[in-house]
Tab-separated table of C-alpha atoms in Angstrom:
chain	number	residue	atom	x	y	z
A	155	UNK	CA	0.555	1.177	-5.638
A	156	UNK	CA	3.386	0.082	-2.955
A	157	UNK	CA	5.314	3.781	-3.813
A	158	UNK	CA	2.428	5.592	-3.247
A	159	UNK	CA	1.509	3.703	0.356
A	160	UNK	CA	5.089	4.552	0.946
A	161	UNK	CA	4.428	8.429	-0.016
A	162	UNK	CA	1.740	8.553	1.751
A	163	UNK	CA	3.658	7.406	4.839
A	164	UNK	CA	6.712	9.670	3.936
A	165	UNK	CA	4.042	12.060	4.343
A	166	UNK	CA	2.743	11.162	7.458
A	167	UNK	CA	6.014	10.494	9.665
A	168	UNK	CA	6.612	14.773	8.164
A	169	UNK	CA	3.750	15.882	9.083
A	170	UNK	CA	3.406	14.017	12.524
A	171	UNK	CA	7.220	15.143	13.317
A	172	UNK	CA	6.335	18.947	12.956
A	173	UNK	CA	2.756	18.861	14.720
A	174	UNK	CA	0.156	17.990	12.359
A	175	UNK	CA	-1.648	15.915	13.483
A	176	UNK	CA	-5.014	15.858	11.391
A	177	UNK	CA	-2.559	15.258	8.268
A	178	UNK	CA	-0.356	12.507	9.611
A	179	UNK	CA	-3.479	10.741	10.756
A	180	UNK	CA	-5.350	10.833	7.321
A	181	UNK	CA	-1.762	9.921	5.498
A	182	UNK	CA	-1.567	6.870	7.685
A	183	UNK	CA	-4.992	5.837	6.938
A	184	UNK	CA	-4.711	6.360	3.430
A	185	UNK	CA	-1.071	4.445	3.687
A	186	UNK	CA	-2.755	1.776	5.342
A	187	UNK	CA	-5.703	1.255	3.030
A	188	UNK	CA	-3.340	1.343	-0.112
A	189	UNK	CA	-1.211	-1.131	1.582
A	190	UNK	CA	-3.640	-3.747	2.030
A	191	UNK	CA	-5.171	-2.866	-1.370
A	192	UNK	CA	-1.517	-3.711	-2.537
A	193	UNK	CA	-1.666	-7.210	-0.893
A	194	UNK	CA	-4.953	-8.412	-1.796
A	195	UNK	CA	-3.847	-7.491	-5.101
A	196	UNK	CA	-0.303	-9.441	-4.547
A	197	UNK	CA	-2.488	-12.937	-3.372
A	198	UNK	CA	-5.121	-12.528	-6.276
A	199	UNK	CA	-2.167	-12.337	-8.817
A	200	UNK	CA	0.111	-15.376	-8.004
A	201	UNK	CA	-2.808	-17.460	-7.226
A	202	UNK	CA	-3.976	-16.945	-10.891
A	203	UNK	CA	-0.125	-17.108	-12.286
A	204	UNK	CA	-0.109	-20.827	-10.214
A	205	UNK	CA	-3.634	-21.698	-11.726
A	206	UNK	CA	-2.665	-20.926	-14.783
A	207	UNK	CA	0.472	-23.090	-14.916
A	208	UNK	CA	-1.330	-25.490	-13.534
């Protein structure tokens, strides 16, 4: 899921650097969203690897 928020942002800092701006805007969002997707999903997974040691 991190590759593809990086993609996504590959894909942005292209499109904003040649004047698209509609396309570098929804690639950021989308970057951003599967970013924080990627966290949540970070925290949720070594809290249950420390509960389950635990």
């Amino acid at each position: 899921m991190l590759y593809w928020a990086l993609v996504f942002l590959v894909v942005a800092l292209v499109a904003g650097a040649l004047g698209f701006g509609g396309i570098a805007s929804t690639s950021v969002g989308i970057a951003q969203i599967l970013f924080f997707v990627f966290l949540v999903l970070l925290v949720v997974s070594l809290l249950a690897h420390f509960f389950r040691r635990a």
